[in-house]
Amino acid sequence: MNRRETQVWAQQLAHRLQQSNGGVVLLHGAMGAGKTTFVGDVVRALCPDAMPASPTFTIINQYAENIFHADLYRLWENENQTIDAVMQETGLIDLCVPGNYVFIEWPNDLQIPNAIKITIEVKEDGDREFTVI
């Protein structure tokens, strides 16, 4: 997908999430694949006044009362970190409830029921390929 196609698809995902009364989206992909940019597109479709930014250092950003964006990359640096500990320590366990929109970059092996799993790959021509599970 090119940039415009990605924005249209982000709007479609936002609509799907709204129809489902929120949801959790797990984003996989290499650094620079466009995970944060894509989340920004979805967040702006959900809340046009939002100012999405990378949560790399804050771990979790909140853009509206019920819209959250987490980047767990730094948490996995500790090899002994467990999935349960990450969910508890970050408070994600309390955010992944109906009515909330939660986007998680670098989820590794997090298993969240009914989460939408998206993998983004950058192709040789610079376009992105999205795989949704």
CSV table of C-alpha atoms in Angstrom, one decimal:
chain,number,residue,atom,x,y,z
A,1,MET,CA,0.0,0.0,0.0
A,2,ASN,CA,1.1,3.5,-0.7
A,3,ARG,CA,0.7,6.3,1.8
A,4,ARG,CA,-2.8,7.3,0.6
A,5,GLU,CA,-4.0,3.7,0.5
A,6,THR,CA,-2.7,3.3,4.1
A,7,GLN,CA,-4.7,6.3,5.3
A,8,VAL,CA,-7.9,5.0,3.7
A,9,TRP,CA,-7.3,1.6,5.3
A,10,ALA,CA,-6.7,3.2,8.6
A,11,GLN,CA,-10.1,5.0,8.3
A,12,GLN,CA,-11.7,1.6,7.5
A,13,LEU,CA,-10.1,0.0,10.6
A,14,ALA,CA,-11.3,2.9,12.8
A,15,HIS,CA,-14.8,2.4,11.5
A,16,ARG,CA,-14.6,-1.3,12.3
A,17,LEU,CA,-13.3,-0.6,15.8
A,18,GLN,CA,-16.2,1.9,16.4
A,19,GLN,CA,-18.7,-0.7,15.2
A,20,SER,CA,-17.2,-3.2,17.8
A,21,ASN,CA,-17.2,-0.7,20.7
A,22,GLY,CA,-13.4,-0.4,20.8
A,23,GLY,CA,-10.8,-3.0,20.5
A,24,VAL,CA,-7.1,-3.9,20.8
A,25,VAL,CA,-4.7,-3.8,17.9
A,26,LEU,CA,-1.3,-5.5,18.1
A,27,LEU,CA,1.2,-4.1,15.7
A,28,HIS,CA,4.2,-6.1,14.5
A,29,GLY,CA,7.0,-4.9,12.2
A,30,ALA,CA,10.6,-3.9,12.0
A,31,MET,CA,11.7,-0.5,13.2
A,32,GLY,CA,10.7,2.1,10.6
A,33,ALA,CA,8.0,-0.1,9.1
A,34,GLY,CA,5.3,2.5,9.8
A,35,LYS,CA,3.6,1.2,13.0
A,36,THR,CA,3.5,4.6,14.7
A,37,THR,CA,2.4,6.4,11.5
A,38,PHE,CA,-0.4,3.9,11.0
A,39,VAL,CA,-1.6,4.2,14.6
A,40,GLY,CA,-1.6,8.0,14.1
A,41,ASP,CA,-3.8,7.6,11.1
A,42,VAL,CA,-6.3,5.4,12.9
A,43,VAL,CA,-6.3,7.6,16.0
A,44,ARG,CA,-7.0,10.7,13.9
A,45,ALA,CA,-9.9,8.9,12.2
A,46,LEU,CA,-11.3,8.1,15.7
A,47,CYS,CA,-10.6,11.5,17.2
A,48,PRO,CA,-9.7,14.3,14.7
A,49,ASP,CA,-8.4,16.6,17.4
A,50,ALA,CA,-5.9,14.0,18.7
A,51,MET,CA,-2.2,14.7,18.3
A,52,PRO,CA,-0.6,11.2,18.1
A,53,ALA,CA,3.1,10.8,18.9
A,54,SER,CA,5.4,8.0,19.5
A,55,PRO,CA,5.2,6.5,23.0
A,56,THR,CA,8.7,5.1,22.9
A,57,PHE,CA,9.8,6.8,26.0
A,58,THR,CA,6.5,7.3,27.8
A,59,ILE,CA,5.5,3.6,27.1
A,60,ILE,CA,1.8,4.6,26.9
A,61,ASN,CA,0.2,7.7,25.4
A,62,GLN,CA,-3.4,8.6,25.9
A,63,TYR,CA,-5.1,10.7,23.1
A,64,ALA,CA,-8.7,10.8,24.4
A,65,GLU,CA,-10.6,9.4,27.3
A,66,ASN,CA,-10.6,5.9,25.7
A,67,ILE,CA,-7.8,5.9,23.2
A,68,PHE,CA,-4.4,4.5,24.2
A,69,HIS,CA,-1.2,3.8,22.3
A,70,ALA,CA,1.6,1.7,23.8
A,71,ASP,CA,5.1,1.0,22.6
A,72,LEU,CA,6.6,-1.9,24.5
A,73,TYR,CA,9.9,-2.1,22.7
A,74,ARG,CA,12.0,-0.8,25.7
A,75,LEU,CA,10.3,-3.2,28.1
A,76,TRP,CA,11.5,-6.3,26.2
A,77,GLU,CA,15.2,-5.3,26.7
A,78,ASN,CA,15.0,-7.1,30.0
A,79,GLU,CA,15.2,-10.8,29.1
A,80,ASN,CA,13.6,-11.7,32.4
A,81,GLN,CA,10.5,-9.6,31.7
A,82,THR,CA,7.4,-11.7,31.6
A,83,ILE,CA,4.2,-10.9,29.6
A,84,ASP,CA,2.2,-10.9,32.8
A,85,ALA,CA,4.6,-8.4,34.4
A,86,VAL,CA,4.4,-6.1,31.4
A,87,MET,CA,0.6,-6.1,31.4
A,88,GLN,CA,0.5,-5.4,35.2
A,89,GLU,CA,3.3,-2.8,35.4
A,90,THR,CA,2.1,-0.7,32.4
A,91,GLY,CA,-1.5,-0.9,33.4
A,92,LEU,CA,-2.4,-2.3,30.0
A,93,ILE,CA,-4.4,-5.1,31.7
A,94,ASP,CA,-6.8,-2.4,32.9
A,95,LEU,CA,-7.0,-0.6,29.5
A,96,CYS,CA,-7.9,-3.6,27.4
A,97,VAL,CA,-11.6,-3.4,28.1
A,98,PRO,CA,-14.7,-2.9,25.9
A,99,GLY,CA,-15.1,0.8,24.9
A,100,ASN,CA,-11.4,1.5,24.8
A,101,TYR,CA,-9.2,1.6,21.7
A,102,VAL,CA,-5.8,0.2,22.5
A,103,PHE,CA,-2.9,0.1,20.0
A,104,ILE,CA,0.2,-1.9,21.1
A,105,GLU,CA,3.4,-1.7,19.2
A,106,TRP,CA,6.0,-4.4,19.8
A,107,PRO,CA,3.5,-6.8,21.6
A,108,ASN,CA,5.9,-9.8,21.2
A,109,ASP,CA,3.9,-12.8,22.5
A,110,LEU,CA,1.1,-10.9,24.2
A,111,GLN,CA,-2.1,-12.8,23.9
A,112,ILE,CA,-5.2,-10.6,24.2
A,113,PRO,CA,-8.5,-12.2,23.3
A,114,ASN,CA,-10.2,-10.8,20.2
A,115,ALA,CA,-7.2,-8.5,19.4
A,116,ILE,CA,-6.6,-7.6,15.8
A,117,LYS,CA,-3.0,-8.5,14.9
A,118,ILE,CA,-1.3,-6.5,12.1
A,119,THR,CA,2.1,-7.1,10.7
A,120,ILE,CA,3.6,-4.3,8.5
A,121,GLU,CA,6.4,-5.1,6.1
A,122,VAL,CA,8.3,-2.5,3.9
A,123,LYS,CA,8.6,-3.7,0.3
A,124,GLU,CA,11.5,-2.8,-2.0
A,125,ASP,CA,9.6,0.0,-3.6
A,126,GLY,CA,8.9,1.6,-0.2
A,127,ASP,CA,5.2,0.6,-0.1
A,128,ARG,CA,3.9,-1.2,2.9
A,129,GLU,CA,2.3,-4.6,3.0
A,130,PHE,CA,-0.2,-5.2,5.8
A,131,THR,CA,-1.1,-8.7,7.0
A,132,VAL,CA,-4.1,-8.9,9.3
A,133,ILE,CA,-4.9,-11.8,11.6
